[in-house]
Coordinates of C-alpha atoms in Angstrom, one line a residue:
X11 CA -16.6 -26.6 -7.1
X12 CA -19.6 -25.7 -5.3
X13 CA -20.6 -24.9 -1.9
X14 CA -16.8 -25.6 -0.1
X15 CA -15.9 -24.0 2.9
X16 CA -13.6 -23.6 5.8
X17 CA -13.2 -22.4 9.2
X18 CA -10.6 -20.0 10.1
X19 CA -10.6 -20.6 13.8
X20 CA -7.9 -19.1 16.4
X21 CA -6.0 -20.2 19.5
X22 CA -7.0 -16.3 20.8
X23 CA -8.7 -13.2 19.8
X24 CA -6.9 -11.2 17.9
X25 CA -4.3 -14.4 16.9
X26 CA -5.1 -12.7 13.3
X27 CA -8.5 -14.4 12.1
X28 CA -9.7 -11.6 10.3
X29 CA -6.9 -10.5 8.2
X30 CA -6.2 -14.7 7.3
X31 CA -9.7 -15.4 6.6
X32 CA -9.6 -11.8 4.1
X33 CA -5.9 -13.2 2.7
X34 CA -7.7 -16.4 1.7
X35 CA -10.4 -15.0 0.3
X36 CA -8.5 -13.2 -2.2
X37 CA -6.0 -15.5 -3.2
X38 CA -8.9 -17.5 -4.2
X39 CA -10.7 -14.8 -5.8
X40 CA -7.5 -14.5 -7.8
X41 CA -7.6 -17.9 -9.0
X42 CA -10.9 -17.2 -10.3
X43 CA -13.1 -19.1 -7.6
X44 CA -16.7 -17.0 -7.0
X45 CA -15.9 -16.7 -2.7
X46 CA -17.5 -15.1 0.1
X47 CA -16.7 -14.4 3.9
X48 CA -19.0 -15.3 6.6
X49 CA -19.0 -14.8 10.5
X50 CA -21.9 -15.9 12.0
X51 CA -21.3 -14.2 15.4
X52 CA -19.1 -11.2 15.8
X53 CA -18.7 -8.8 18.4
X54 CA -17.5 -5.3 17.6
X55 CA -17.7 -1.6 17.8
X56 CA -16.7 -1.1 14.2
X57 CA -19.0 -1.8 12.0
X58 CA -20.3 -0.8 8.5
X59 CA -23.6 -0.3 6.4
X60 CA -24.6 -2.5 3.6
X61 CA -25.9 -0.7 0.2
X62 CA -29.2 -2.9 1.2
X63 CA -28.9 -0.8 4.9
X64 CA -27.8 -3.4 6.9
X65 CA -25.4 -3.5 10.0
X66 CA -22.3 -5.5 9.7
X67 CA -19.1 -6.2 11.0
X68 CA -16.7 -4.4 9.4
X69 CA -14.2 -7.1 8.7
X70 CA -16.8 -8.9 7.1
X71 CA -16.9 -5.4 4.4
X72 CA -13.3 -5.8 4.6
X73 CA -13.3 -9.7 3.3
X74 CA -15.8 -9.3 1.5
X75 CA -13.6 -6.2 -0.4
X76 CA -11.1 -8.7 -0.4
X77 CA -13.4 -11.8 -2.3
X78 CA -14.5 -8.7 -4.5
X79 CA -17.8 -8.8 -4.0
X80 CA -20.4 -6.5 -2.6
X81 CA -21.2 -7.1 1.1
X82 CA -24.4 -8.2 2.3
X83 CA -26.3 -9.1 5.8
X84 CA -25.8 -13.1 5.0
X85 CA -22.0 -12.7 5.4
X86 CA -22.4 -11.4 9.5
X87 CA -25.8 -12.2 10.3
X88 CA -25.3 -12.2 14.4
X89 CA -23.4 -8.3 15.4
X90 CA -22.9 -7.8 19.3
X91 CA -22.3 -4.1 20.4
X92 CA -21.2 -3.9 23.4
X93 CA -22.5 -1.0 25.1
X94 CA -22.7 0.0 29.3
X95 CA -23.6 -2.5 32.6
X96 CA -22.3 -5.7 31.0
X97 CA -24.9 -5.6 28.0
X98 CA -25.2 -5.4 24.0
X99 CA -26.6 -4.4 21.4
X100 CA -28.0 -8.1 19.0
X101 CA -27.9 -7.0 15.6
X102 CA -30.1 -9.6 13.4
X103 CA -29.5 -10.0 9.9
X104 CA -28.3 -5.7 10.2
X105 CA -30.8 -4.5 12.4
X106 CA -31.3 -3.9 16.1
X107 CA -33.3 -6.5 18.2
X108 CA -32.8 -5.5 21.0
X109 CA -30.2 -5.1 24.5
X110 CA -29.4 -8.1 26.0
X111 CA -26.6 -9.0 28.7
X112 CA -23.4 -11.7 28.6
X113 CA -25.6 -14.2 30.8
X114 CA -28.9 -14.0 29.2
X115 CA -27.4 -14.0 25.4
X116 CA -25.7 -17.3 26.1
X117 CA -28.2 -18.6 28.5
X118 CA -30.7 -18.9 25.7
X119 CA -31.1 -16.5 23.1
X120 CA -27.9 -17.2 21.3
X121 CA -29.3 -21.0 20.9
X122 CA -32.3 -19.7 19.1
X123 CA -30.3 -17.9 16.3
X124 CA -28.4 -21.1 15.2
X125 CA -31.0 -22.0 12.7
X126 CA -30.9 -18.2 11.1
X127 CA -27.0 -18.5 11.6
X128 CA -26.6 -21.7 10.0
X129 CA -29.0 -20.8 6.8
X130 CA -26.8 -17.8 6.0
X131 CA -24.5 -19.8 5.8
X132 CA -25.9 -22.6 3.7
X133 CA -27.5 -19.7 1.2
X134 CA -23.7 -18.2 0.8
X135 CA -22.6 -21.7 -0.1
X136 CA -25.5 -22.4 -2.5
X137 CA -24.4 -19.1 -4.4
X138 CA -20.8 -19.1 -4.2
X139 CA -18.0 -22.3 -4.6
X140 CA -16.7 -21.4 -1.6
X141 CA -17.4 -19.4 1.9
X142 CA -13.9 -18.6 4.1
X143 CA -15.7 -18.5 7.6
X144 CA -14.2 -16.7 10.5
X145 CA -14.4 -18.0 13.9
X146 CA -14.5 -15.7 17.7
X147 CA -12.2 -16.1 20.7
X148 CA -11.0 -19.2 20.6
X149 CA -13.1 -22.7 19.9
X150 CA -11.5 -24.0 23.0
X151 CA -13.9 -21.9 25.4
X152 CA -15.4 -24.5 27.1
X153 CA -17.9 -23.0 29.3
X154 CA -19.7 -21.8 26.2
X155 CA -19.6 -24.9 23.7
X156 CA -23.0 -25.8 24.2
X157 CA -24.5 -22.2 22.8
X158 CA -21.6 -21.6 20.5
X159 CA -23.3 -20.8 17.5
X160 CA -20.2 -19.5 15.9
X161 CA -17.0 -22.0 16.1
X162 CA -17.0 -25.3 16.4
X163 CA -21.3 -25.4 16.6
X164 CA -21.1 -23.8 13.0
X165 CA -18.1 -26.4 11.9
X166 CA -19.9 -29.5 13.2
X167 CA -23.5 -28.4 11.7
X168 CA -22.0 -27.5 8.2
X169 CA -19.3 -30.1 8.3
X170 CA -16.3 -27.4 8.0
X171 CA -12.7 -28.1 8.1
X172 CA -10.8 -26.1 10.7
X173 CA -7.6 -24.6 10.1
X174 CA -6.6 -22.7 13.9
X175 CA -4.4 -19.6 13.6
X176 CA -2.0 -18.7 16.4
X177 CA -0.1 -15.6 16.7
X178 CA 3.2 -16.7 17.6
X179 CA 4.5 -13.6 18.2
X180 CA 2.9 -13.3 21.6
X181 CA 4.4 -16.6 22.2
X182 CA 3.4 -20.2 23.5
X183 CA 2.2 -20.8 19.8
X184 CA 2.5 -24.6 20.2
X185 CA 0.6 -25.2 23.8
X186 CA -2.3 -23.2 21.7
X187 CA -2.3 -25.4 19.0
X188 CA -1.9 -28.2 21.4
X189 CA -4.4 -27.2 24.3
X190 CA -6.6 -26.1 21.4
X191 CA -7.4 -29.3 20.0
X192 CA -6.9 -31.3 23.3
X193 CA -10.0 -29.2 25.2
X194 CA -12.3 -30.5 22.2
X195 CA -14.6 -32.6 22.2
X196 CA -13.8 -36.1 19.9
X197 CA -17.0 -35.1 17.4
X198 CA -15.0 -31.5 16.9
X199 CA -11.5 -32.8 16.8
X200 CA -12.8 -34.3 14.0
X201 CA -13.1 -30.8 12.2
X202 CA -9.6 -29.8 13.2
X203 CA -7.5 -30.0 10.1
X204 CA -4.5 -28.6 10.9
X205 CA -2.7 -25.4 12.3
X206 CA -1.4 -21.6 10.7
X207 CA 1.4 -20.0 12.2
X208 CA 1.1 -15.7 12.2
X209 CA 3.7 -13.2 12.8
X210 CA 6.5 -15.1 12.7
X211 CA 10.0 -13.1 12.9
X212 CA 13.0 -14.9 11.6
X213 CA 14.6 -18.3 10.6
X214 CA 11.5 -20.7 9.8
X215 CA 14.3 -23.4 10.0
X216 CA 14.2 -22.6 13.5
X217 CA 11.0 -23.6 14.1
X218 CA 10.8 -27.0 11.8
X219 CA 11.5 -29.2 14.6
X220 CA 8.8 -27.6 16.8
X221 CA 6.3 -28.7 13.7
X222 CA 7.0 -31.6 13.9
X223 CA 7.1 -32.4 17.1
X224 CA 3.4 -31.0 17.0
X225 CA 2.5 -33.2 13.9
X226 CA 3.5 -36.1 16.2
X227 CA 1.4 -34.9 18.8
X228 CA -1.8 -34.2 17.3
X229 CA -2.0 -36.1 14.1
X230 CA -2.3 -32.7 12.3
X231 CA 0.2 -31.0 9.9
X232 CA 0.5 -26.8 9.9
X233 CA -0.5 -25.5 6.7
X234 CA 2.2 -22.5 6.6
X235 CA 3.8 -19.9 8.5
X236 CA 3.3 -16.3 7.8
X237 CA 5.7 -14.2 8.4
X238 CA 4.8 -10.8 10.4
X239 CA 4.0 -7.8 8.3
X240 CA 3.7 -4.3 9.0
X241 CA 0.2 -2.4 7.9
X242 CA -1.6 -5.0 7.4
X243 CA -3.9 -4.1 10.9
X244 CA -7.1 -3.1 8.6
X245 CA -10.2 -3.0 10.0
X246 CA -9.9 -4.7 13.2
X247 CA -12.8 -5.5 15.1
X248 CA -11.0 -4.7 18.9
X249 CA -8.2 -4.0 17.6
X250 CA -7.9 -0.6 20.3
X251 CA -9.9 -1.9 22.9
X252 CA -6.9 -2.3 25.6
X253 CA -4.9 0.2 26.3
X254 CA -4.7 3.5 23.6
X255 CA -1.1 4.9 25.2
X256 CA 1.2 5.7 22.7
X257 CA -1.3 4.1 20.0
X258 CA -0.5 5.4 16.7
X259 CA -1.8 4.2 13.4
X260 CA 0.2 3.1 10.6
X261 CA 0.8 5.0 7.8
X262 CA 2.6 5.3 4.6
X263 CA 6.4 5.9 4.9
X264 CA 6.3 9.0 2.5
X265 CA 7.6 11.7 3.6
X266 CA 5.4 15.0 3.2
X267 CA 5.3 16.8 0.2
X268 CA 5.1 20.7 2.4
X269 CA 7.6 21.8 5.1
X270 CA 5.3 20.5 8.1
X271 CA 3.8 17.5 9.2
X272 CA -0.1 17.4 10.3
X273 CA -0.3 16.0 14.1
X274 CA -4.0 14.9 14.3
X275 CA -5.0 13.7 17.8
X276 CA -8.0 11.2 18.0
X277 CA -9.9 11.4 21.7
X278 CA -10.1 7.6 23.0
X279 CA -13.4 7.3 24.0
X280 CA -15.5 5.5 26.1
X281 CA -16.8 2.6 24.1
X282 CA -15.1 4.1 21.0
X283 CA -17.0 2.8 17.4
X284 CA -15.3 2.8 13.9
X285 CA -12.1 3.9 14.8
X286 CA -10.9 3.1 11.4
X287 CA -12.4 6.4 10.3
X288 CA -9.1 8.3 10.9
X289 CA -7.4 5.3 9.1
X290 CA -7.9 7.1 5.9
X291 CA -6.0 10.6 7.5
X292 CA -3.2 8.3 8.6
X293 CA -2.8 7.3 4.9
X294 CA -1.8 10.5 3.8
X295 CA 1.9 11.4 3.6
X296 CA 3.1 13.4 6.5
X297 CA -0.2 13.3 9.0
X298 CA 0.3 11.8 12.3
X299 CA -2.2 10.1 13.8
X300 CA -2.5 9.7 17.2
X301 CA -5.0 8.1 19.8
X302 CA -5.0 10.2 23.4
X303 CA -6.5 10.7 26.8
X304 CA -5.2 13.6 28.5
X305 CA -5.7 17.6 27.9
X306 CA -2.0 18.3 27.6
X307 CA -1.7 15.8 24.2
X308 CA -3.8 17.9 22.6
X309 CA -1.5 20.8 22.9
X310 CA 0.6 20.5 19.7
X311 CA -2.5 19.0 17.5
X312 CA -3.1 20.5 14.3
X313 CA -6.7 18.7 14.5
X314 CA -8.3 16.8 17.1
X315 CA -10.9 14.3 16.6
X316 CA -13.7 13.1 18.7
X317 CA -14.8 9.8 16.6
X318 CA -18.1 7.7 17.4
X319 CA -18.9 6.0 20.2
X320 CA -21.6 3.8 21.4
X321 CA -21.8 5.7 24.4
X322 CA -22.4 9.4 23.9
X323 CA -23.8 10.4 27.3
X324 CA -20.6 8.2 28.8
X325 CA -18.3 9.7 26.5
X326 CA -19.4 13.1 27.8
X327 CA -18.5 12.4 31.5
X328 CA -15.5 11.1 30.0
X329 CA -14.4 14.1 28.4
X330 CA -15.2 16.0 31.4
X331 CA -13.4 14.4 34.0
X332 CA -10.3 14.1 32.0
X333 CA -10.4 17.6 31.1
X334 CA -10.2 17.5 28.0
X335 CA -13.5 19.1 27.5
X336 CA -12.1 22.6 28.9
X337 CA -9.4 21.5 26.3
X338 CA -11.8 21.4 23.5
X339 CA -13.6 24.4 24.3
X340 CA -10.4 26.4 24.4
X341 CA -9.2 24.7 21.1
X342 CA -13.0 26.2 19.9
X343 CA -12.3 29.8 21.2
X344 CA -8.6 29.8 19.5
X345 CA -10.3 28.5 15.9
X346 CA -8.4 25.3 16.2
X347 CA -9.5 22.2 14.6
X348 CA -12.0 20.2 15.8
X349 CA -14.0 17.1 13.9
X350 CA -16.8 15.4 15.8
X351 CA -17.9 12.4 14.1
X352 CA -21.4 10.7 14.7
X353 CA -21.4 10.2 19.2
X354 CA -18.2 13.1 19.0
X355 CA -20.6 14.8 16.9
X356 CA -23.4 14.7 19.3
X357 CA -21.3 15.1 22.3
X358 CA -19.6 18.7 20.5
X359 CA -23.8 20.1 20.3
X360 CA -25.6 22.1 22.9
X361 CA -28.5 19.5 24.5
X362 CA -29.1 15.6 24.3
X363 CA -31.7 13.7 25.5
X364 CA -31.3 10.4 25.6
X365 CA -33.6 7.6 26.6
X366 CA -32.9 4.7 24.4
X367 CA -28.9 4.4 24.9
X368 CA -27.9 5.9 28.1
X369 CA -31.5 6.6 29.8
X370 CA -30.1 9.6 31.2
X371 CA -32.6 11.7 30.1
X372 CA -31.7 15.7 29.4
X373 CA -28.0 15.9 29.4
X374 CA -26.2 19.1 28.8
X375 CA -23.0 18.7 25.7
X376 CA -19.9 20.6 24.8
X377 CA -22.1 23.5 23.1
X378 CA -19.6 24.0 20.4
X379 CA -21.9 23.4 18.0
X380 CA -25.8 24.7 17.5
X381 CA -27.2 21.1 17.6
X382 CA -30.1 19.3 19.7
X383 CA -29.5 15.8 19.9
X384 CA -33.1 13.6 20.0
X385 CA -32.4 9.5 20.8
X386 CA -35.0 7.8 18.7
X387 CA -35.8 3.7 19.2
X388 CA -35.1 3.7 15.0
X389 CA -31.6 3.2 14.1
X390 CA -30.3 4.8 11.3
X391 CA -28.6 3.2 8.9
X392 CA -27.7 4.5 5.6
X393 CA -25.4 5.2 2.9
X394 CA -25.5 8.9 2.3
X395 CA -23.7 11.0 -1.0
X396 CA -23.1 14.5 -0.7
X397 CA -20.6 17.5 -1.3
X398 CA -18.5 19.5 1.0
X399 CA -16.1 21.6 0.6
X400 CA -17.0 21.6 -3.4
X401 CA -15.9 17.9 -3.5
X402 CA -18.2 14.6 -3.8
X403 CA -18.9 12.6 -0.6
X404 CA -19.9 9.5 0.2
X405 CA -19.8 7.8 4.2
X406 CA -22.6 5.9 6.2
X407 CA -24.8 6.7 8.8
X408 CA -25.0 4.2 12.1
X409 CA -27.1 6.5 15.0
X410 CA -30.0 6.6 17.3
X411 CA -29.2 10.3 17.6
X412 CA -31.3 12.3 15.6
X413 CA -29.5 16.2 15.0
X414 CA -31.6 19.1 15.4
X415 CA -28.9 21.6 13.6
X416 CA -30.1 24.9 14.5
X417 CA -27.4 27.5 12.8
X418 CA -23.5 27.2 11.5
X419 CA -22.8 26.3 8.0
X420 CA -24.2 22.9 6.2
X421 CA -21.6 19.8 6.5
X422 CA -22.4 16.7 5.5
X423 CA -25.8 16.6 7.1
X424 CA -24.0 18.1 10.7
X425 CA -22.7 21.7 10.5
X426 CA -19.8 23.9 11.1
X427 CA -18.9 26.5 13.0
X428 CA -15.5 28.3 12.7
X429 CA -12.5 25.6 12.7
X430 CA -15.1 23.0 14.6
X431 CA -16.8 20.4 12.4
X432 CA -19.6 17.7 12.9
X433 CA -21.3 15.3 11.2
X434 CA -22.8 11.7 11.3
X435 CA -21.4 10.2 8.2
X436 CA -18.7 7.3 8.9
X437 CA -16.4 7.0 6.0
X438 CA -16.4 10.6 4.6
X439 CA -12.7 11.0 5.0
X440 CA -12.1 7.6 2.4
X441 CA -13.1 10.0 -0.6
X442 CA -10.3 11.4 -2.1
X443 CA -10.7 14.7 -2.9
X444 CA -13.0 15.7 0.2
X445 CA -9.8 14.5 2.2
X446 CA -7.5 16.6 1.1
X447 CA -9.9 20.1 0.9
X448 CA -10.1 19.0 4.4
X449 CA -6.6 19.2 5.1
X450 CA -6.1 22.1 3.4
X451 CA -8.6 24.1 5.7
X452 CA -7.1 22.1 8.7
X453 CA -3.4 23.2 7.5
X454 CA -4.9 26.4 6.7
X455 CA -6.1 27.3 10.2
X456 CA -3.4 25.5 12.2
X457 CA -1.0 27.6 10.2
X458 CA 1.0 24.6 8.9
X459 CA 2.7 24.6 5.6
X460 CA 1.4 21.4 4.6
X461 CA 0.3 20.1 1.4
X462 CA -1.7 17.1 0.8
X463 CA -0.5 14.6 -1.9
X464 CA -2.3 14.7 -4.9
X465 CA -2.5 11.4 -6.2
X466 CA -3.3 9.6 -2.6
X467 CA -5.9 7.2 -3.2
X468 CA -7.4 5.5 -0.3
X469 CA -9.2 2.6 -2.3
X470 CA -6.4 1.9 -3.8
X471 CA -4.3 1.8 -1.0
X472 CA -7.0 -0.5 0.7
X473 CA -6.3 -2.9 -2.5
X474 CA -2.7 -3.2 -2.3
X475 CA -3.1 -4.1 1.6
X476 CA -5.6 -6.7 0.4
X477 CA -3.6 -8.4 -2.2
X478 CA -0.3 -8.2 0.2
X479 CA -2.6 -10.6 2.3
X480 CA -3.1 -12.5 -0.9
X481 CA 0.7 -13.0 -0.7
X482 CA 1.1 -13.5 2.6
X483 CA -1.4 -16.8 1.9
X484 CA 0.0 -17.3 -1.5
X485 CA 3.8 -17.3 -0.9
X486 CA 3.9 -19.6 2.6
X487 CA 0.8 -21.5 2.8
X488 CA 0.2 -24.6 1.8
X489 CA -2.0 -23.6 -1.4
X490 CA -3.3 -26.8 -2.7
X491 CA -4.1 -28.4 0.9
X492 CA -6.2 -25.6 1.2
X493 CA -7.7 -25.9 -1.5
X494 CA -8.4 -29.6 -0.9
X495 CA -9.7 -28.6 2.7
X496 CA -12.3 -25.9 0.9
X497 CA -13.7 -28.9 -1.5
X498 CA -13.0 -32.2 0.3
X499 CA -13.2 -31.3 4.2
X500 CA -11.2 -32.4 6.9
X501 CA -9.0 -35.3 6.3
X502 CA -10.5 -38.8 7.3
X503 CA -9.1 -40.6 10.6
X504 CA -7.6 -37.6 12.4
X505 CA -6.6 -38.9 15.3
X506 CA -8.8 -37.9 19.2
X507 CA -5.9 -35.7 21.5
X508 CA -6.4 -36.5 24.9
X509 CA -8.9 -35.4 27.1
X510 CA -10.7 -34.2 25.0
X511 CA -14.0 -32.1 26.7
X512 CA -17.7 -33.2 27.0

């Protein structure tokens, strides 16, 4: 095999794309097929640095974990950012072109990065025997079909089977699969192979009959149903982008190894960026993690985190008007934990100015830390190793914010003063033994008998996650009609669901 592929389209966002198209990926991987992931439009907050320095999505580095191979700008060559007044960032092939609103990206420009798009794409498949694309939203979105350049556009132009996944434990799984295929054009019904149920909860028996009945609709069979699984939400793309009340992130069921538990509270942000930086604290036995938005939450955190965001300057107000900058500043004066990670990290030093991402000019931050905060035109992206805390480092860099530090102690590039940390690097809490010196000097001043485990290992944690997707894939779908799918394509003579759609 050389060259297959297939689509991992959705009925909605979020219906579980991501984590499907990364369970594929490594069950073929495991059955020794050379496979790569591939988006060609993706539109996130959370993203990640390639070793070559480019910008990606991170669920491409998360698929790309998962097909075991090292992650590259091919694999997400098209990464909206969505920053303020309805605009975002286009990141080409992982770096910066330029801001650019809803209306004028899909008015135009998005046409004239289907030919880049599309050989990605063909370069992955002339290098791999097979490339598990992921699709965005739904194919179904009408009013964009003519610009898309990442669902049904891709398909048709690369000739890729379509498996849609729906999430049927939102409910109305079967008028998504239906209404799905029916709003398509004939030339992309075509391309629809078949269906993936997600999340389901109970008897499968019970739903047979429904399958069916959909088969008989549509012409098109469902290639398995995956039960729902709990902690298996790893590196979403939106996955906080509603509402963060009561949001907690899932963590290992160990209990703690000390007599106390660490609460760490995470500030929810304006515009909040790799929020899966804290994913690697909620790993740990006995810490609590915890997404907020009012000064009182704070109140019984052992740390408190203020994590990246692609609004600094917004983020600031933010803080302000919630008041939980007073409640930060106190925490400051009391020697209580505080982390400030890349726009928390800006936002905890003395002075920005800013006129590349807000244009707000000279703002005044937190000033709990001696920094100076310069927004340069040049991103940085990089993939810094250090040491702190006498442990080895490594994280990545994703800023226009250039630090002035001016005083405190060295950390990671940022600085510290008392219990309040800062730095730029994304990531640094994934290595092992800087993790739990952390903790220690969190538990330490939060006066918490806590111990961190010593054998906790993040990567390999991250593994187990990606092989229970393997599972998932393995143990109810439909293997081999995949497999057919990835090296024959869609099925000949599938028959056209009325209406259909221009």
């Amino acid at each position: 095999m050389r060259g297959g592929g297939l689509l991992v389209a959705g009925t909605t966002s979020d219906a579980g794309k991501s984590v499907v198209t990364a369970g594929i990926c490594r069950w073929l991987v495991r059955q020794g097929v050379k496979v790569a992931p591939f988006k060609g439009q993706n539109m996130s907050l959370n993203s990640f640095v390639t070793r070559e320095g480019a910008e990606i999505g991170r669920a491409q580095a998360m698929q790309a974990q998962a097909a075991r191979v090292e992650p590259t700008a091919l694999m997400n060559p098209v990464l909206l950012k969505p920053g303020g007044d309805r605009s975002s960032q286009v990141v080409l092939m992982g770096r910066p072109v330029g801001e650019m609103s809803a209306r004028g990206y899909h008015g135009g420009r998005q046409q004239t990065l289907f030919e880049p798009v599309l050989a990605c794409l063909e370069e992955l498949r002339a290098t791999h025997d097979a490339v598990i694309c992921e699709g965005a939203g739904s194919p179904a979105e009408i009013n964009l079909r003519r610009t898309d350049i990442v669902n049904m556009g891709i398909a048709r132009a690369a000739r890729l089977p379509v498996v849609v996944v729906g999430d049927i434990d939102r409910g109305g799984v079967f008028a998504q699969f239906f209404g799905t295929t029916a709003l398509l054009a004939p030339e992309d019904q075509e391309l629809i192979a078949g269906y993936l149920v997600n999340k389901f909860r109970g008897d499968v028996t019970l739903l047979e009959p429904g399958l069916d009945m959909l088969h008989g609709l549509t012409g098109r069979r469902t290639f398995g149903v995956l039960p729902y699984a709990h902690g298996l939400g790893i590196d979403e793309e939106d996955g906080l982008r509603v509402s963060l009340r009561g949001t907690v992130r899932e963590s290992v069921v160990a209990p703690p190894l000390g007599a106390d538990v660490l609460r760490v509270a995470v500030c929810a942000v304006p515009l909040m960026s790799n929020f899966t930086d804290v994913d690697a604290l909620a790993a740990e036995p006995g810490v609590i993690v915890r997404f907020v938005d009012r000064p009182e939450e704070l109140a019984d955190a052992d740390l408190v985190v203020v994590p990246g965001t692609r609004g600094t300057v917004k983020a600031l107000a933010w803080l302000r008007e919630r008041g939980l900058a007073d409640a930060l500043a106190r925490r400051a004066a009391e020697e209580r934990p505080v982390l400030g990670i890349c726009g928390g990290f800006q936002a905890l030093g003395e002075h920005i100015e800013d006129e590349v991402e807000s244009r707000a000019g000279a703002v005044e931050a937190l000033g709990l830390l001696p920094v100076r905060v310069r927004f340069a035109r040049e991103k940085t992206l990089a993939r810094p190793v250090g040491e702190a805390l006498g442990e080895r480092v490594e994280g990545y860099e994703i800023h226009h914010g250039v630090a002035d530090v001016r005083g405190g102690e060295p950390f990671l590039d940022g600085c510290r003063v008392g219990a309040v940390w800062g730095t730029h690097w994304h990531g640094s809490l994934e290595s092992d033994g800087f993790r739990r010196a952390f903790l220690r000097e969190v538990a330490a001043a939060a006066g918490r008998a806590f111990v961190p485990a010593p054998d906790t290992s993040f990567g390999t944690l991250r593994e187990e996650q990606l092989d229970r997707l393997g599972d998932l894939i393995e143990e109810h779908a439909d293997t081999d009609a995949l497999l057919r799918l990835v090296e024959e394509g869609a099925p000949k003579g599938l028959p056209f669901v009325p209406p259909g759609a221009p």
